[in-house]
Amino acid sequence: MKQHVPLIVGNWKMNPATVGAAKKLFLAIRKALGRKRLNVHIAVAPPFPFLSELERLSPSQRISLAAQDVFFEAIGAHTGEVSLPMLKSVGVTAVIVGHSERRARGESDHEIYEDVSTLFKSNVTGIICVGENERDDSGNFYSVVEAQLRSALRGVPKTKLKQLVIAYEPVWAIGTGAVATPEDVHEMKLFIQKILTDHFGRAGAEKVRVIYGGSVKKKNAAALLEEGQVDGFLIGGASLKAKEFVSIINIAHEYEKTSV
Ligand code: PEP
């Protein structure tokens, strides 16, 4: 049985180039959503400098604002970093932590744990990204995901599980067009839930959303939801095209409506 209303998050990464283009994209998404009531939680994660402008365009909070990262300290001499109080002050309600593009630039499991620890002292949703660089025949990728997950979960108190989201994002599928099969995604979801159960008990694990990211498009979204059994998506490339992004949101809405 499904536990959660689907969550669809657009990760804009370092796009688009200007605040004007960001506003245009945001408004195009809003327009494509129309007025229909959708049973889907929607968020977009634009680059930091655009957050406060976009906050003004979303007075109803129909589209929540997420950040692509956070630094664990609140204030002080940390050149180039952005803190949680700063993000909250511009309307951010969710933060992506440990994205593979940041891990590839040297972000360690320990740093991710520190960011997670700070985040889960607040009421902000934490989207923790995990995923293997490559798949091998002997299943070693499971231990990669397990190590990333266990390290980050040390920073999450049992009382905050409703605001925890795990994004399974196999690195080989990000931005490549090589999407994981729904069967592989389902197996990994079960594996992640097993670790969550280990850590928080069954009732605790059931509160956590497990979403998928990696070349999600409107053509593969339904199968990933139905057979992959994930609770939503983290979407990069396709979230920069308003119509494609909203098509995926509508697919999630239909899925939520028809499944029990
Ligand atoms: C991502 O960056 O988190 C992502 C999933 O990207 P894409 O959808 O482009 O593969």
Coordinates of C-alpha atoms and ligand atoms in Angstrom, one line a residue:
M1 CA 0.0 0.0 0.0
K2 CA 1.2 3.5 -0.8
Q3 CA 2.1 5.7 2.2
H4 CA 2.8 9.0 0.7
V5 CA 1.5 11.7 -1.7
P6 CA 4.2 11.8 -4.5
L7 CA 6.9 14.4 -4.2
I8 CA 8.3 15.8 -7.4
V9 CA 11.4 18.0 -7.1
G10 CA 13.1 19.9 -10.0
N11 CA 16.8 20.3 -9.5
W12 CA 17.7 23.2 -11.8
K13 CA 21.4 22.8 -11.0
M14 CA 23.4 25.8 -12.3
N15 CA 20.6 26.8 -14.7
P16 CA 19.3 29.0 -16.1
A17 CA 21.8 31.8 -16.7
T18 CA 20.0 34.8 -15.4
V19 CA 17.4 35.8 -12.8
G20 CA 15.1 36.9 -15.7
A21 CA 15.3 33.4 -17.3
A22 CA 14.6 31.8 -13.9
K23 CA 11.5 33.8 -13.4
K24 CA 10.3 33.0 -16.9
L25 CA 10.8 29.3 -16.3
F26 CA 9.1 29.4 -12.9
L27 CA 6.1 31.3 -14.4
A28 CA 5.9 28.8 -17.3
I29 CA 5.7 25.9 -14.8
R30 CA 3.0 27.7 -12.8
K31 CA 1.1 28.4 -16.0
A32 CA 1.4 24.8 -17.2
L33 CA 0.1 23.5 -13.8
G34 CA -3.1 25.4 -14.4
R35 CA -5.7 25.6 -11.7
K36 CA -6.4 21.9 -11.3
R37 CA -5.9 20.6 -7.7
L38 CA -3.1 18.2 -7.9
N39 CA -2.4 15.5 -5.3
V40 CA 1.3 15.9 -5.6
H41 CA 3.9 17.9 -3.6
I42 CA 5.9 20.0 -6.0
A43 CA 9.2 21.8 -5.4
V44 CA 11.9 23.4 -7.5
A45 CA 15.5 23.9 -6.4
P46 CA 17.0 26.9 -8.4
P47 CA 20.5 28.4 -7.9
F48 CA 20.9 30.3 -4.6
P49 CA 20.8 33.9 -6.1
F50 CA 17.3 33.3 -7.6
L51 CA 15.6 32.0 -4.5
S52 CA 14.2 35.3 -3.1
E53 CA 12.9 36.5 -6.5
L54 CA 11.1 33.2 -7.0
E55 CA 9.7 33.3 -3.5
R56 CA 7.7 36.4 -4.6
L57 CA 6.3 34.5 -7.5
S58 CA 4.9 31.7 -5.3
P59 CA 2.7 33.4 -2.8
S60 CA 0.4 30.3 -2.5
Q61 CA 3.3 28.0 -1.9
R62 CA 1.9 25.7 -4.6
I63 CA 5.4 25.2 -5.7
S64 CA 7.7 24.9 -2.7
L65 CA 11.3 26.2 -2.9
A66 CA 14.2 23.9 -2.3
A67 CA 17.9 24.7 -2.1
Q68 CA 20.6 22.6 -3.8
D69 CA 22.8 22.5 -0.7
V70 CA 23.4 24.0 2.7
F71 CA 26.4 24.6 5.0
F72 CA 26.2 23.3 8.6
E73 CA 27.3 26.5 10.4
A74 CA 24.7 29.3 10.9
I75 CA 26.8 32.4 10.4
G76 CA 30.4 33.6 10.3
A77 CA 33.7 33.4 8.3
H78 CA 32.8 30.8 5.7
T79 CA 33.4 32.3 2.3
G80 CA 31.1 31.1 -0.4
E81 CA 28.8 29.1 1.9
V82 CA 25.1 29.5 2.5
S83 CA 23.5 28.7 5.9
L84 CA 20.1 27.3 6.8
P85 CA 18.8 30.5 8.5
M86 CA 19.6 32.3 5.2
L87 CA 17.7 29.8 3.2
K88 CA 14.8 29.8 5.5
S89 CA 14.7 33.6 5.3
V90 CA 14.0 33.4 1.6
G91 CA 11.2 30.8 1.9
V92 CA 13.2 27.6 1.4
T93 CA 11.3 24.6 2.9
A94 CA 13.5 21.7 1.6
V95 CA 17.2 21.2 1.0
I96 CA 19.0 18.7 -1.3
V97 CA 22.0 17.2 0.5
G98 CA 24.8 15.1 -0.9
H99 CA 24.0 15.4 -4.6
S100 CA 26.4 13.3 -6.6
E101 CA 27.7 16.3 -8.5
R102 CA 28.8 17.7 -5.1
R103 CA 30.2 14.4 -4.0
A104 CA 32.2 14.3 -7.2
R105 CA 33.8 17.6 -6.3
G106 CA 35.0 16.2 -3.0
E107 CA 32.0 16.5 -0.6
S108 CA 32.6 13.7 1.9
D109 CA 30.2 11.5 3.8
H110 CA 31.3 13.3 7.0
E111 CA 30.5 16.8 5.6
I112 CA 27.1 15.5 4.4
Y113 CA 26.5 14.1 7.9
E114 CA 27.3 17.5 9.4
D115 CA 24.8 19.3 7.0
V116 CA 22.2 16.7 7.7
S117 CA 22.6 17.1 11.5
T118 CA 22.0 20.9 11.1
L119 CA 19.1 20.5 8.8
F120 CA 17.2 18.0 11.0
K121 CA 17.4 20.4 14.0
S122 CA 14.9 22.5 11.9
N123 CA 11.6 21.9 10.4
V124 CA 13.0 21.9 6.8
T125 CA 12.7 18.8 4.7
G126 CA 16.0 17.1 3.9
I127 CA 16.4 15.3 0.6
I128 CA 19.5 13.1 1.0
C129 CA 20.9 11.8 -2.2
V130 CA 22.6 8.4 -2.4
G131 CA 23.7 6.3 -5.4
E132 CA 26.4 4.2 -6.8
N133 CA 28.8 5.4 -9.6
E134 CA 28.5 2.2 -11.5
R135 CA 26.7 -1.2 -11.3
D136 CA 28.7 -4.4 -11.1
D137 CA 27.4 -8.0 -11.5
S138 CA 28.2 -9.0 -7.9
G139 CA 26.0 -6.3 -6.3
N140 CA 28.8 -4.3 -4.7
F141 CA 26.7 -1.2 -5.5
Y142 CA 24.4 -2.1 -2.6
S143 CA 27.2 -1.6 -0.1
V144 CA 28.1 1.8 -1.6
V145 CA 24.5 3.0 -1.1
E146 CA 24.4 1.4 2.4
A147 CA 27.5 3.2 3.5
Q148 CA 26.3 6.6 2.2
L149 CA 22.9 6.1 3.8
R150 CA 24.1 4.9 7.2
S151 CA 26.6 7.8 7.5
A152 CA 23.9 10.4 6.8
L153 CA 21.2 8.8 8.9
R154 CA 23.3 9.3 12.0
G155 CA 22.3 12.9 11.8
V156 CA 18.5 12.3 11.7
P157 CA 16.6 12.1 14.9
K158 CA 13.7 9.6 15.1
T159 CA 11.3 12.5 15.8
K160 CA 12.0 14.1 12.4
L161 CA 11.3 11.2 10.0
K162 CA 8.4 12.9 8.2
Q163 CA 10.7 15.5 6.9
L164 CA 13.2 12.9 5.6
V165 CA 13.4 12.0 1.9
I166 CA 15.9 9.6 0.4
A167 CA 16.7 10.2 -3.2
Y168 CA 18.1 7.1 -4.9
E169 CA 20.2 8.5 -7.8
P170 CA 22.5 6.1 -9.6
V171 CA 25.2 8.4 -10.9
W172 CA 25.4 6.5 -14.2
A173 CA 21.8 7.5 -14.9
I174 CA 22.1 11.2 -14.1
G175 CA 21.9 13.4 -17.1
T176 CA 22.9 10.5 -19.4
G177 CA 19.5 9.2 -20.7
A178 CA 20.4 5.8 -19.2
V179 CA 17.5 5.4 -16.8
A180 CA 17.5 2.5 -14.3
T181 CA 14.9 -0.2 -14.9
P182 CA 11.8 0.0 -12.8
E183 CA 12.8 -3.5 -11.4
D184 CA 16.2 -2.2 -10.3
V185 CA 14.6 0.8 -8.8
H186 CA 12.1 -1.3 -6.9
E187 CA 14.9 -3.6 -5.5
M188 CA 16.9 -0.6 -4.4
K189 CA 13.8 1.0 -2.7
L190 CA 13.3 -2.2 -0.7
F191 CA 17.0 -2.3 0.2
I192 CA 16.8 1.4 1.4
Q193 CA 13.7 0.6 3.4
K194 CA 15.4 -2.3 5.0
I195 CA 18.3 0.0 6.2
L196 CA 15.8 2.6 7.4
T197 CA 13.9 -0.1 9.3
D198 CA 17.2 -1.3 10.8
H199 CA 17.9 2.3 11.9
F200 CA 14.5 3.6 13.0
G201 CA 12.2 0.5 13.3
R202 CA 9.4 -0.3 10.9
A203 CA 6.9 2.4 11.9
G204 CA 9.7 5.0 11.6
A205 CA 10.9 3.7 8.2
E206 CA 7.3 4.0 6.8
K207 CA 7.3 7.7 7.4
V208 CA 10.3 8.2 5.1
R209 CA 9.8 8.9 1.4
V210 CA 12.1 7.2 -1.1
I211 CA 12.2 8.9 -4.4
Y212 CA 14.2 8.2 -7.6
G213 CA 16.4 10.5 -9.8
G214 CA 18.3 9.8 -13.0
S215 CA 17.0 10.7 -16.5
V216 CA 13.3 10.8 -15.5
K217 CA 11.2 11.9 -18.4
K218 CA 7.5 11.8 -19.1
K219 CA 8.0 8.6 -21.2
N220 CA 9.4 6.6 -18.2
A221 CA 7.7 8.3 -15.2
A222 CA 4.6 6.0 -15.1
A223 CA 6.6 2.8 -15.1
L224 CA 9.0 4.1 -12.4
L225 CA 6.1 4.9 -10.2
E226 CA 4.0 1.8 -10.9
E227 CA 6.7 -0.8 -11.0
G228 CA 9.5 1.0 -9.2
Q229 CA 7.1 1.9 -6.4
V230 CA 9.0 5.1 -5.6
D231 CA 7.3 8.0 -3.8
G232 CA 8.3 10.6 -6.3
F233 CA 11.2 11.9 -8.4
L234 CA 14.2 14.2 -8.2
I235 CA 14.4 15.6 -11.8
G236 CA 17.3 17.5 -13.4
G237 CA 17.2 18.1 -17.1
A238 CA 13.5 17.5 -17.6
S239 CA 12.7 20.1 -14.9
L240 CA 14.1 22.9 -17.1
K241 CA 11.4 22.3 -19.6
A242 CA 8.1 23.5 -18.1
K243 CA 5.8 21.3 -20.2
E244 CA 7.8 18.1 -19.7
F245 CA 8.2 18.8 -15.9
V246 CA 4.4 19.4 -15.6
S247 CA 3.6 16.3 -17.6
I248 CA 5.6 14.3 -15.1
I249 CA 3.7 16.0 -12.3
N250 CA 0.4 15.1 -14.0
I251 CA 1.5 11.5 -14.4
A252 CA 2.2 11.4 -10.6
H253 CA -1.2 12.9 -9.9
E254 CA -2.9 10.3 -12.0
Y255 CA -0.9 7.5 -10.4
E256 CA -1.9 8.8 -6.9
K257 CA -5.5 9.0 -7.9
T258 CA -5.8 5.5 -9.4
S259 CA -3.6 3.4 -7.0
V260 CA -4.5 2.3 -3.5
Ligands
PEP1 C1 19.7 15.2 -10.8 O1 20.5 16.0 -11.1 O2 19.4 15.0 -9.7 C2 19.1 14.4 -11.9 C3 18.4 13.4 -11.6 O3 19.4 14.8 -13.2 P1 18.7 14.2 -14.6 O4 17.2 14.1 -14.3 O5 19.1 15.2 -15.6 O6 19.3 12.9 -14.8

